[in-house]
Coordinates of C-alpha atoms and ligand atoms in Angstrom, one line a residue:
X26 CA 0.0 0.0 0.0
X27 CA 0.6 3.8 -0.9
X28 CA 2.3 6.0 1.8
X29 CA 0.9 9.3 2.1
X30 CA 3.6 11.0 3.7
X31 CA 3.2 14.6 4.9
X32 CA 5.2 18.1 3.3
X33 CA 5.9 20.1 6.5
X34 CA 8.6 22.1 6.9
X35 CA 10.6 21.3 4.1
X36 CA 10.4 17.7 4.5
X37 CA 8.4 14.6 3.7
X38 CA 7.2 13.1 7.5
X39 CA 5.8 9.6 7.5
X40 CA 2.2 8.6 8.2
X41 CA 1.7 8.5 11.9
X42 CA -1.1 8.0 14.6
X43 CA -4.0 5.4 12.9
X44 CA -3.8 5.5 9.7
X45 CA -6.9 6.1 7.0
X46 CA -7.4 3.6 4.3
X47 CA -7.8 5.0 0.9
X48 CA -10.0 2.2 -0.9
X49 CA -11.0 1.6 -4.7
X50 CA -14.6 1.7 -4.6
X51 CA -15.2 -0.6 -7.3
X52 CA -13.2 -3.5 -6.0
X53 CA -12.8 -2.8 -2.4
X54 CA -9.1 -3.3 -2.3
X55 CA -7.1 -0.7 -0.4
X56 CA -4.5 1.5 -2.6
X57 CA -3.1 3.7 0.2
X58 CA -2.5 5.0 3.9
X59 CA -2.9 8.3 5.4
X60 CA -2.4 10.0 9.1
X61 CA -0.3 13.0 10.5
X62 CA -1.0 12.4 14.0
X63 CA 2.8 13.5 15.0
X64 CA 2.5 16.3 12.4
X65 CA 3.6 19.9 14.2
X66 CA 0.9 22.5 12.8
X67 CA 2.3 25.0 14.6
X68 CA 5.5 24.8 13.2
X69 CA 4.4 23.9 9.5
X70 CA 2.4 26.9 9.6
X71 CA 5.1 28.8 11.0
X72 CA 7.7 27.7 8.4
X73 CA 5.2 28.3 5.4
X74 CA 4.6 32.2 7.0
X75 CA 8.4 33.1 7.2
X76 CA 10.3 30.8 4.8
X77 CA 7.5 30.6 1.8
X78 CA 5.8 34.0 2.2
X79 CA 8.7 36.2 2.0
X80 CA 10.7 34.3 -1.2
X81 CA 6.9 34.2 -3.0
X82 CA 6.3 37.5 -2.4
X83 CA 10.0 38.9 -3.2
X84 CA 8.5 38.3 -6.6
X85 CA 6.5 40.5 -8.9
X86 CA 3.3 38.9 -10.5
X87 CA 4.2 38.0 -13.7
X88 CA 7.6 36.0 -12.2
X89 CA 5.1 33.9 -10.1
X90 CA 3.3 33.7 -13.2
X91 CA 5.5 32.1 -14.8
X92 CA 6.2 29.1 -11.9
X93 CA 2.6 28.3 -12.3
X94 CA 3.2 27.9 -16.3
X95 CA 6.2 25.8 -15.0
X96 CA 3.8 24.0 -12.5
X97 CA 1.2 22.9 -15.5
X98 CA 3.7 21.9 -17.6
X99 CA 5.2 19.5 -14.4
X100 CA 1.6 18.2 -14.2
X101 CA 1.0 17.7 -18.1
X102 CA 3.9 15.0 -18.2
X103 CA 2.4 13.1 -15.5
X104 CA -1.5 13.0 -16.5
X105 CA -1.4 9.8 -17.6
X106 CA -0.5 8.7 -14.3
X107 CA -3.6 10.7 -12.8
X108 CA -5.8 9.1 -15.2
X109 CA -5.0 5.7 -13.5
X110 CA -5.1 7.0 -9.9
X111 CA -8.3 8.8 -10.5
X112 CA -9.6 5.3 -12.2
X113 CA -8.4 3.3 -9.0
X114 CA -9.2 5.9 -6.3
X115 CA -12.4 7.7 -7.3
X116 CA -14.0 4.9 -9.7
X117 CA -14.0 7.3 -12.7
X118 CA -14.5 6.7 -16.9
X119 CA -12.1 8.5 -18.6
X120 CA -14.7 11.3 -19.3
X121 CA -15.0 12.0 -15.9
X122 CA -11.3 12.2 -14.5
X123 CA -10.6 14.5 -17.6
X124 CA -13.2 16.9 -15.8
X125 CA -10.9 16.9 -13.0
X126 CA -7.5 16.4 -13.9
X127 CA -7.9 18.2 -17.2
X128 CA -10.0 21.4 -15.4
X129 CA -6.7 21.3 -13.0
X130 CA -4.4 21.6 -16.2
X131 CA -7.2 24.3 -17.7
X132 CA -7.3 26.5 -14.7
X133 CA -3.1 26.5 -13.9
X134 CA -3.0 27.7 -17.3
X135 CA -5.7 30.6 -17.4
X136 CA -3.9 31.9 -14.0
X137 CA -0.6 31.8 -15.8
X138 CA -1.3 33.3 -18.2
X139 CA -3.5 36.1 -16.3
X140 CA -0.9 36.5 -14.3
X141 CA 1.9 37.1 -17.0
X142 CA -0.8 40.4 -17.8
X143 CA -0.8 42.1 -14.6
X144 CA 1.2 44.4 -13.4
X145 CA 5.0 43.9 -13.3
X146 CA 4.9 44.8 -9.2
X147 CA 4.3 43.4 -5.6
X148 CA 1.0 45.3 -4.9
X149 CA -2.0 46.1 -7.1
X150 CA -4.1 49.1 -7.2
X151 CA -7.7 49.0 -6.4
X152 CA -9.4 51.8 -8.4
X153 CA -8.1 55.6 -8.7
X154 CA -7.5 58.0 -6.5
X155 CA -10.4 60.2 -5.2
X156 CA -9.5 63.1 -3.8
X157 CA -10.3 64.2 0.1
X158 CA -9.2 67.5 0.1
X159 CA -10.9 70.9 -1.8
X160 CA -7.3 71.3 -2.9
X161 CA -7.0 67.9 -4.4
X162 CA -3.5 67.4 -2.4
X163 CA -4.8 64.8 0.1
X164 CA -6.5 62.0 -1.5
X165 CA -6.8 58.4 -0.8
X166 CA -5.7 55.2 -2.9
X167 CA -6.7 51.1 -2.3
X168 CA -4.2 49.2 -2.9
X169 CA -4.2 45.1 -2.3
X170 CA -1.2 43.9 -0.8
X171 CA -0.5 40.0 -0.4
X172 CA -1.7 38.6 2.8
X173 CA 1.6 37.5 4.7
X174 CA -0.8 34.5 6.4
X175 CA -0.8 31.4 5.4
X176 CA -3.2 29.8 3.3
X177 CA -4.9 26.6 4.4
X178 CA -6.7 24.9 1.7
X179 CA -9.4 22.3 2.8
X180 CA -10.9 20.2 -0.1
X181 CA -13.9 17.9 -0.7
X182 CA -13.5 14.2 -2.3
X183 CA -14.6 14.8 -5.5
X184 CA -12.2 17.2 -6.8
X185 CA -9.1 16.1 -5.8
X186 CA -7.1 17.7 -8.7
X187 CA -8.9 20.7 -10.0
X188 CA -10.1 21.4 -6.3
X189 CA -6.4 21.8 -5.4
X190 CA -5.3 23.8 -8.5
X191 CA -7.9 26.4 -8.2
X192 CA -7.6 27.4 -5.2
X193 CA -3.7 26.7 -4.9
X194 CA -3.5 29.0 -8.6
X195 CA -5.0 32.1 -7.2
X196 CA -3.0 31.8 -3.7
X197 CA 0.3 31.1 -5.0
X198 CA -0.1 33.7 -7.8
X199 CA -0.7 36.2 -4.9
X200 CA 2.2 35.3 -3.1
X201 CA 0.9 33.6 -0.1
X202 CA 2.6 30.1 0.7
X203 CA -0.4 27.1 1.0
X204 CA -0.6 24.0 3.4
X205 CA -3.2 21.4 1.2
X206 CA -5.3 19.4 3.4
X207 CA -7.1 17.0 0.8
X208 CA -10.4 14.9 1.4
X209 CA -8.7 11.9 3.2
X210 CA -11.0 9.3 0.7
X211 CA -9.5 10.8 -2.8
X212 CA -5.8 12.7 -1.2
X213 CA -3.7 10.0 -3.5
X214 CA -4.2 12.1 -6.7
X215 CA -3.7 15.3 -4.6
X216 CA -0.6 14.2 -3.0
X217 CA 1.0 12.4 -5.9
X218 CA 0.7 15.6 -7.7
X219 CA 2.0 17.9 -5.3
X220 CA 4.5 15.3 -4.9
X221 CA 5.8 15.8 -8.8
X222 CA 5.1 19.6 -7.7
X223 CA 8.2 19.2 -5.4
X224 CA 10.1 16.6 -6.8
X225 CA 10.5 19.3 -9.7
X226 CA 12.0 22.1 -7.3
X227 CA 9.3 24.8 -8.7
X228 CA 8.4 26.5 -5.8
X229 CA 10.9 28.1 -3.3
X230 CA 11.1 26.2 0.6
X231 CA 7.8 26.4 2.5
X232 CA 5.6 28.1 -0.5
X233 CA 3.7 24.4 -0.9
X234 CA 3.2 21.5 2.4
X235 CA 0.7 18.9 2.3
X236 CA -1.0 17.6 5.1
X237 CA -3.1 14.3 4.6
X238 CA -5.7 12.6 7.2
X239 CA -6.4 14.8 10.2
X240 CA -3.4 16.3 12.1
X241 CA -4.3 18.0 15.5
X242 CA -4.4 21.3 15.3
X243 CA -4.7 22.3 11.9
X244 CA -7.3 25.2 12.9
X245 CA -6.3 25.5 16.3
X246 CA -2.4 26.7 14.9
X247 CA -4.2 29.5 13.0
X248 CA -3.0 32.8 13.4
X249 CA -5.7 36.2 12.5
X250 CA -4.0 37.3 9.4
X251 CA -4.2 33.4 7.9
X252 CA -6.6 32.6 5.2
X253 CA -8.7 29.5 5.4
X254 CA -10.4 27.7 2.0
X255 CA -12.4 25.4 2.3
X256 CA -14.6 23.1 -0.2
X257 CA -17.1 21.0 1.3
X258 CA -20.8 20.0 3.2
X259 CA -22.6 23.1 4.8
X260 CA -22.0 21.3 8.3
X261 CA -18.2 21.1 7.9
X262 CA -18.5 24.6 7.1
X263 CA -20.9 25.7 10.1
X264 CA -18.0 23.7 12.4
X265 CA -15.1 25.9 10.6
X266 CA -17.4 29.0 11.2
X267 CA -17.7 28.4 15.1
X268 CA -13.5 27.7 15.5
X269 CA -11.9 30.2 18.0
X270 CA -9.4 31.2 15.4
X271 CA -12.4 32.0 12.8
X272 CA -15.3 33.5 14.7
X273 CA -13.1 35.3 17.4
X274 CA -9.7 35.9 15.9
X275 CA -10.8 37.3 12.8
X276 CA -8.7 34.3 10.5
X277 CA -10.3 35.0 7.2
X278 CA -13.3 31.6 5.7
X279 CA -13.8 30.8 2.2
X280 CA -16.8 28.2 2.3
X281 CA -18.1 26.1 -0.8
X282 CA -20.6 24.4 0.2
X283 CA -23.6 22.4 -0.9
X284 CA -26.3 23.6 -3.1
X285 CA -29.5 22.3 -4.8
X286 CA -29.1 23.8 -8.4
X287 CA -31.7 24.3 -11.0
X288 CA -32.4 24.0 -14.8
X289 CA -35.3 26.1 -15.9
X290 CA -36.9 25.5 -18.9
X291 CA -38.9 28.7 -20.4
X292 CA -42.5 28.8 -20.2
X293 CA -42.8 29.2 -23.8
X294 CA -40.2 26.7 -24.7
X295 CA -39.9 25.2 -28.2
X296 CA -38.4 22.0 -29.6
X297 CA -35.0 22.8 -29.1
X298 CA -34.6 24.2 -25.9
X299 CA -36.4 21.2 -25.0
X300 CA -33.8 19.1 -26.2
X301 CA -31.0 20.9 -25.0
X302 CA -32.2 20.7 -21.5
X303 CA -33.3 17.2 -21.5
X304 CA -29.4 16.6 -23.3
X305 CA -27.9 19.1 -20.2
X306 CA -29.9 17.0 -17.6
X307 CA -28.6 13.6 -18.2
X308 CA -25.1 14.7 -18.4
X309 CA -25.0 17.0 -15.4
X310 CA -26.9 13.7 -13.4
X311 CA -23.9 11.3 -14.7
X312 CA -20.8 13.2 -15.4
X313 CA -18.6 11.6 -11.9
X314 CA -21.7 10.0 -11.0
X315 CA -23.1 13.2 -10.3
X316 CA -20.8 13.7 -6.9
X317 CA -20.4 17.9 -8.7
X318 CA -21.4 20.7 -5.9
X319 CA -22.6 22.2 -9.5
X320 CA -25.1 18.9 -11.1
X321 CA -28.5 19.6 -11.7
X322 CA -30.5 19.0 -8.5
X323 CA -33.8 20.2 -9.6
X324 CA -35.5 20.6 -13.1
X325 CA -38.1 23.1 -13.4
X326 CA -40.6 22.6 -16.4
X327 CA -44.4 24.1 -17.5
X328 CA -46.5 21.8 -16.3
X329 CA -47.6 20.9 -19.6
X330 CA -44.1 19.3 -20.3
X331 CA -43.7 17.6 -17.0
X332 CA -44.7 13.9 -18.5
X333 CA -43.0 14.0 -21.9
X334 CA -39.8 15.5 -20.5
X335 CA -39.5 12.8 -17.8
X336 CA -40.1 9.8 -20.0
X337 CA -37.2 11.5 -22.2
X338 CA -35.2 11.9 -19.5
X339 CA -35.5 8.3 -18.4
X340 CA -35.2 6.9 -21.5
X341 CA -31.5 8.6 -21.8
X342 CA -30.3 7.2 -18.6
X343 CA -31.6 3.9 -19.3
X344 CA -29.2 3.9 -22.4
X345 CA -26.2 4.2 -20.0
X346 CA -24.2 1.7 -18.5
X347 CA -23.1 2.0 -14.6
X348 CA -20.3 -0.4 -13.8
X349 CA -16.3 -0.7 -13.6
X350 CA -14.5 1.9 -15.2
X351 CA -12.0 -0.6 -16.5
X352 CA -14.6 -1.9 -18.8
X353 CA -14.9 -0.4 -21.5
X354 CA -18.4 -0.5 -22.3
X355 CA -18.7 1.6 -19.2
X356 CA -20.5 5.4 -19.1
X357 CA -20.0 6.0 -15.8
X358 CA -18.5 5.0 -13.4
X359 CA -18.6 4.4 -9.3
X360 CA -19.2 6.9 -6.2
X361 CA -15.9 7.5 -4.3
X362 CA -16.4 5.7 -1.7
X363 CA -19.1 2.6 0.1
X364 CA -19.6 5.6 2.9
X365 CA -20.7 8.0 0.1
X366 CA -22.5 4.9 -1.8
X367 CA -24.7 4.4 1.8
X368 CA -25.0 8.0 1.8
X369 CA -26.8 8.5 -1.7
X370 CA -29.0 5.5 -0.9
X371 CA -30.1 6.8 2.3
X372 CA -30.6 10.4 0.7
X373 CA -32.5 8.4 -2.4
X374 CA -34.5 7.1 0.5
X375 CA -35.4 10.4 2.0
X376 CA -36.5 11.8 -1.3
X377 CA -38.7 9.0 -2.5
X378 CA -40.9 9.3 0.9
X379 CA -42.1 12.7 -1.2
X380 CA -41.7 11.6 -4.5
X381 CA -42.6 9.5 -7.3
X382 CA -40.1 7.7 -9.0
X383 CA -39.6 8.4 -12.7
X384 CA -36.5 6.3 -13.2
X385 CA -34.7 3.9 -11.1
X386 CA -31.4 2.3 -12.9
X387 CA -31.0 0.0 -10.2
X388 CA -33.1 -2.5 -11.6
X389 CA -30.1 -3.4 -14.1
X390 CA -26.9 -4.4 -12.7
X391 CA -24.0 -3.1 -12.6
X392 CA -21.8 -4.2 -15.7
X393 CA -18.8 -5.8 -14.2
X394 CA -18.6 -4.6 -10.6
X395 CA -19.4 -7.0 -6.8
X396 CA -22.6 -6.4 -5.6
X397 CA -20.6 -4.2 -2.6
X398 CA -18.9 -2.0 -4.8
X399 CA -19.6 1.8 -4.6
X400 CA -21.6 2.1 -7.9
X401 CA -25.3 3.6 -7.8
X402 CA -27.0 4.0 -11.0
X403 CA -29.1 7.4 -11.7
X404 CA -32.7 7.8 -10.1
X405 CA -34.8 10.5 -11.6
X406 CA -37.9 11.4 -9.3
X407 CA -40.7 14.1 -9.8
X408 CA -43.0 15.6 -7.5
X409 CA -46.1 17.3 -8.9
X410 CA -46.5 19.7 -5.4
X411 CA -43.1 21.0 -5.1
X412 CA -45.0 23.9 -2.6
X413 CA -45.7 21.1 -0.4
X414 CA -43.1 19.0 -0.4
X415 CA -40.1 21.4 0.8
X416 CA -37.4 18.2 1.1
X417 CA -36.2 18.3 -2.5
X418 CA -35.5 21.7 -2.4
X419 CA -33.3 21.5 0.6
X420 CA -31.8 17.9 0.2
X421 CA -29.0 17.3 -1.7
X422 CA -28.3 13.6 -2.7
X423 CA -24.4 13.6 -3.8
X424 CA -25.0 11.3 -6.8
X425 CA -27.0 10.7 -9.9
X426 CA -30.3 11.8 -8.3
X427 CA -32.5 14.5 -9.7
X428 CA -36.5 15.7 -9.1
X429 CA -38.6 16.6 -12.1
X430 CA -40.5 19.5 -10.8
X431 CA -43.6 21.1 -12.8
X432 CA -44.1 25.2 -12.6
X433 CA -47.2 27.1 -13.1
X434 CA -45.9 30.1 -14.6
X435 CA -42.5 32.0 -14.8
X436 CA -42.7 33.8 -11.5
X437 CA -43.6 30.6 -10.1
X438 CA -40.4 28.7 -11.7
X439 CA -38.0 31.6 -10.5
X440 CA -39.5 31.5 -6.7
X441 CA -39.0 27.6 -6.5
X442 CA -35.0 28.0 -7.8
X443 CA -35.1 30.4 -4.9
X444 CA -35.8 27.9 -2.4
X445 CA -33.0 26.5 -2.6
X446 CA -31.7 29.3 0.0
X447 CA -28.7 30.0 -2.6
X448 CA -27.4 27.9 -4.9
X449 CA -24.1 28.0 -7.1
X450 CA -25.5 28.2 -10.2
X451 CA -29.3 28.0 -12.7
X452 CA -29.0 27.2 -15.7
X453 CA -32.4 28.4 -18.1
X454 CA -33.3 26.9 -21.4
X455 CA -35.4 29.0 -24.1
X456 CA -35.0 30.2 -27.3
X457 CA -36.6 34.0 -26.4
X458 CA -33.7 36.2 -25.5
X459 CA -36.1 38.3 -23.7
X460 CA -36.6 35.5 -21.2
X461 CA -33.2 34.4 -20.5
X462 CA -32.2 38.2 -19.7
X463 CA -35.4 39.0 -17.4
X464 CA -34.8 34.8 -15.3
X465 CA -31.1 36.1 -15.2
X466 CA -31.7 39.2 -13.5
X467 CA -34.0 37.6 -11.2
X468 CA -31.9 34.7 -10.3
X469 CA -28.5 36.6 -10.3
X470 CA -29.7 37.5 -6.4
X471 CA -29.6 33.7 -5.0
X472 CA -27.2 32.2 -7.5
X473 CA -23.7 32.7 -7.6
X474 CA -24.0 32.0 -11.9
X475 CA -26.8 31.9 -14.1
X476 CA -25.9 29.9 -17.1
X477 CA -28.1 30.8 -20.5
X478 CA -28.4 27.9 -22.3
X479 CA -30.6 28.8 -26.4
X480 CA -30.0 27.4 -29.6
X481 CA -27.1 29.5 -30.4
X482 CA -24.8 28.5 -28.0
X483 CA -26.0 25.1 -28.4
X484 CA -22.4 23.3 -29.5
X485 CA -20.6 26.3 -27.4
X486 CA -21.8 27.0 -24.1
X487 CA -19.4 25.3 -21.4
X488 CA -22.2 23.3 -19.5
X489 CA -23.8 24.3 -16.4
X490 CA -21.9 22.3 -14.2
X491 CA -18.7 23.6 -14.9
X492 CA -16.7 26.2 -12.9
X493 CA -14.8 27.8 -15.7
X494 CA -11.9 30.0 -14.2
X495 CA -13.1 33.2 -16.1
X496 CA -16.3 33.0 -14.1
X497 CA -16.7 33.7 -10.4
X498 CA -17.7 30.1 -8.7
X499 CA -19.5 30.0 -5.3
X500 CA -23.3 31.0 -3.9
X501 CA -24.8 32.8 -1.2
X502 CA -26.5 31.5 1.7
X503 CA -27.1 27.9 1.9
X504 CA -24.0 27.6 -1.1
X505 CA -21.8 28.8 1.7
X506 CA -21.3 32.3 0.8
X507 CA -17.5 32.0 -1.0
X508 CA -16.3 33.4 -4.4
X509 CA -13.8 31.7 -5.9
X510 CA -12.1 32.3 -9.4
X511 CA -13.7 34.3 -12.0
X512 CA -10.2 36.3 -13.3
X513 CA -8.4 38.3 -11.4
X514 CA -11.3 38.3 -8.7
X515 CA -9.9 35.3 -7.1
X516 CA -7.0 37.1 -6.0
X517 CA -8.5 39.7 -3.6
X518 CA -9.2 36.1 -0.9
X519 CA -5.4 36.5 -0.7
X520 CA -4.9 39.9 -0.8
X521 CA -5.8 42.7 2.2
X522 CA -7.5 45.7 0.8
X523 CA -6.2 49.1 2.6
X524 CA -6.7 52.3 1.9
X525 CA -4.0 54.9 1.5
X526 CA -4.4 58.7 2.5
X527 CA -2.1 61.2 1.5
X528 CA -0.5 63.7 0.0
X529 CA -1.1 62.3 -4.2
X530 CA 2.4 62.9 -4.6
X531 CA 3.3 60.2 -2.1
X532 CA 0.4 57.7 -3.3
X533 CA 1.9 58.1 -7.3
X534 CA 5.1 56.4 -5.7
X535 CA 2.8 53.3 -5.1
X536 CA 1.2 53.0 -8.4
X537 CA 2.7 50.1 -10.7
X538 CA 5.4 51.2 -12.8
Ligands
LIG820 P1 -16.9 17.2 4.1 O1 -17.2 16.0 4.8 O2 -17.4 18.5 4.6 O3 -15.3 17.3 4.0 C1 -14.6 18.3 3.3 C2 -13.2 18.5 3.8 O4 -13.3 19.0 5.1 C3 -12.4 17.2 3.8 O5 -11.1 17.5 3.5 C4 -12.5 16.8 5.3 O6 -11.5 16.0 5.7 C5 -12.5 18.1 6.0 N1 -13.1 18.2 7.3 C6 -14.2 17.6 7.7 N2 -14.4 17.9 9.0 C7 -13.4 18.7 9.4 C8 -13.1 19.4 10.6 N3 -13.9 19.3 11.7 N4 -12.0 20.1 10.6 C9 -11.2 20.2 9.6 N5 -11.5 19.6 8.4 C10 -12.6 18.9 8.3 O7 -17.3 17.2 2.5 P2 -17.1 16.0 1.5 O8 -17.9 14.9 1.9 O9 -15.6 15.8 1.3 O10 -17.6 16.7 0.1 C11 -18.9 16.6 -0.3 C12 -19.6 17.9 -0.1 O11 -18.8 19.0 -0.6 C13 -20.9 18.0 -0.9 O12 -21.9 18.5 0.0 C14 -20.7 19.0 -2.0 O13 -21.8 19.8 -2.3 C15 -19.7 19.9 -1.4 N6 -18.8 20.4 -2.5 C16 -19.0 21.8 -2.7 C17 -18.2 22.3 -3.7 C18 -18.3 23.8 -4.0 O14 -17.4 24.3 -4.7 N7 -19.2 24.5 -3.5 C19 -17.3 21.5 -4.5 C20 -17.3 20.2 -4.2 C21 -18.0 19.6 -3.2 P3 -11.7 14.4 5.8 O15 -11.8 13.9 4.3 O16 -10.4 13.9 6.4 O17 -12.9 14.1 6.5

């Protein structure tokens, strides 16, 4: 078995205290051990603040740039490597670690070269000046400085490459030095990656450590001015939330949480926006088994629809094939893990006390896998009093499990995406512009991004569950409340904004050459 040592303070430190197993869900076997028991957080924090943080941020932007070009092309030699780890680890089809591993390689990319365009300096302006004085001398500039904190990034299972790269992108990019704690099910692919990360001598002493399992201490070692990210449940979150070194020291929370997204078809819908949701819908509910914070939770249609769109529906998922993702008749794939299997069953079981059932794939069996293994083929259900049955807009099933829900009339669609409490992303279907603009205003308040789906961008549009880097990703309330990535925005979680006041003389000495 795979030992996941630990990166702290410049060295690799062996597994220690009771180890986790890291299992392939298909097959049962274990692949790997994880535990940092002995691991010092103090002092791994400690060494990332003042041996990383000062060599990362002795350089300007575009040099920092540049390591992260040097970083995706480290990673690009090994993908085929993290094809076979993700296979093993997270029971993925090929399809499906691409999202991952591939979105990784994507985003690195986009923040190198975003990076090579800003400004050739260690701070960046907010804005302009605005004068505070009648004589214009005294004014007062925002500038963003690097946060000389640490950053602690805290990942979910199902991303365990792209959810390290996009936040570890941004961070680095700022200058602040990052201690990775990834999902203990799924850390191989994470560690074996920042492994090559190191093993390539990119990034100067302390600027990258890697922390697998659950060491003691990794809040409590905090200090205020450190910066926590975090990806995961909305009750992880609320535990981060109510740590001494969060809600009383001021140490700064990114939260991605959960979130029951919607597809909305238009009320006056044709032929092909029908299609293109029904197409959107079976690959957001499949695509890694539907374990995405993004999939389609919820489909909104005019009541009219509601029976022909859910036969079409369940006819596309009964065309695809759950199993191994060594064979190669396979679609998709297996959850992550038996915990998260028993988890979507007993979610699947929660749903269908309010719902009907419109498809259920377990009635085939799985092609090629033990009857224990981790796969769970795609339910659809449907509820035709989504009013009174509040459940499936609160409960998110983390797999291929959706709810058919039929709408009155616009206002009536837009009101039930809103009860999800805030979601990361709609995505609306119709082929009248006028619609899509009018549902995107009114969504844009509880979504984090509204996604316009009409026949025009039909080939082009980047699906709804997807969290490109040029777009901001996260969702208020219920989603957690964070904003990660869209450009140049993702930088400000790892800068401090201060404002400047003085004489505009003195302030012009700041601005970027
Ligand atoms: P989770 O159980 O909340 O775990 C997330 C991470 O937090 C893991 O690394 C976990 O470590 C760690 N963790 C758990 N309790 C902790 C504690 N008390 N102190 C410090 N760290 C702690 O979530 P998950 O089951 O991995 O992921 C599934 C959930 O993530 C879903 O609800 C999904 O919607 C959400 N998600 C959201 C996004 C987004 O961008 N909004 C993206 C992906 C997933 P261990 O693995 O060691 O327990």
């Amino acid at each position: 078995m795979i030992e996941l040592k630990n990166h702290s303070q410049g060295q690799w430190r062996p597994v220690s205290g009771r180890p986790a197993v890291l299992a392939d869900p298909v097959l049962g076997t274990g692949l790997a051990h994880a535990g940092a028991a002995d691991i010092d957080m103090a002092a791994c924090y400690a060494w990332a603040r003042e041996r990383g943080g000062p060599a990362l941020r002795a350089l300007r932007y575009p040099q920092r740039a540049e390591l992260l070009d040097r970083i995706a092309r480290t990673l690009q030699r090994h993908r085929d490597k993290y094809f076979e780890i993700s296979l093993q680890n997270s029971g993925t089809v090929k399809n499906d670690s691409a999202v991952d591993v591939d979105g990784a390689l994507y985003t690195l990319g986009h923040y190198a070269r975003l990076g090579a365009g800003l400004p050739d300096a260690h701070h960046l302006p907010d804005g302009a000046p605005e004068a505070l004085s009648r004589d214009g001398a005294f004014a007062s500039q925002h500038v963003l400085v690097p946060s000389r904190g640490v950053a602690l990034l805290i990942n979910a299972f199902n991303f365990p490459a792209w959810g390290l790269w996009e936040k570890a992108a941004p961070a680095l990019l700022s200058g602040v030095p990052i201690v990775v704690k990834p999902a203990t099910s799924t850390a191989w692919l994470t560690h074996e990656m920042v492994a090559d990360v190191i093993e390539a001598d990119i990034l100067p002493p302390g600027a990258l450590s890697i922390v697998c399992g659950r060491p003691e201490g990794l809040l409590d070692a905090l200090e205020p001015l450190d910066t926590v990210s975090f990806t995961g449940s909305a009750d992880t979150a609320a535990a981060l939330r109510g740590h001494p070194r969060i809600a009383r020291d001021g140490a700064r929370l990114n939260a991605e949480t959960d979130s029951v997204n919607s597809a909305i078809l238009g009320p006056d819908a044709g032929e092909a926006a029908i299609g293109l949701l029904v197409r959107e819908t079976v690959r957001e509910m499949t695509v890694k088994s539907g374990q995405k914070c993004t999939a389609i939770r919820r489909i909104l249609v005019p009541q009219a629809h509601y029976d022909a769109i859910g036969a079409r529906i369940a006819e596309k998922l009964g065309r695809i094939a759950v199993g191994d993702p060594r064979d190669p008749g396979v679609r998709m794939g297996s959850l992550v893990s038996r915990t998260q299997r028993d988890a979507v069953e007993a979610g699947i079981r929660q749903l269908a006390q309010s719902c009907d059932v419109l498809f259920d794939g377990a009635r085939r069996s799985a092609v090629q896998a033990p009857p224990d293994s981790a796969c769970v083929a795609p339910v659809l259900f449907g509820t035709r009093d989504p009013d009174g049955h509040p459940d499936v807009h609160r409960t998110e099933v983390f797999g291929p499990v959706a709810t058919l829900i039929p709408y009155r009339d616009a206002a009536h669609a837009l009101d039930l995406a809103r009860r999800g409490m805030g979601s990361l992303v709609a995505s609306v279907y119709a082929e009248d512009p006028g619609f899509l603009a009018e549902a995107a205003a009114r969504l844009a308040e509880s979504h984090g991004r509204v996604h316009l789906v009409s026949p025009e961008v039909a080939e082009s549009h980047t699906g709804h569950g997807n969290a490109m880097p040029q777009s901001s990703h996260g969702g208020p309330g219920r989603a957690g409340g964070g904003e990660e990535l869209g450009g140049a925005r993702a930088l400000r979680l790892y800068h401090r904004l201060s404002a400047i006041q003085g004489w505009t003389g003195a302030l012009a000495r700041m601005a970027p050459a």
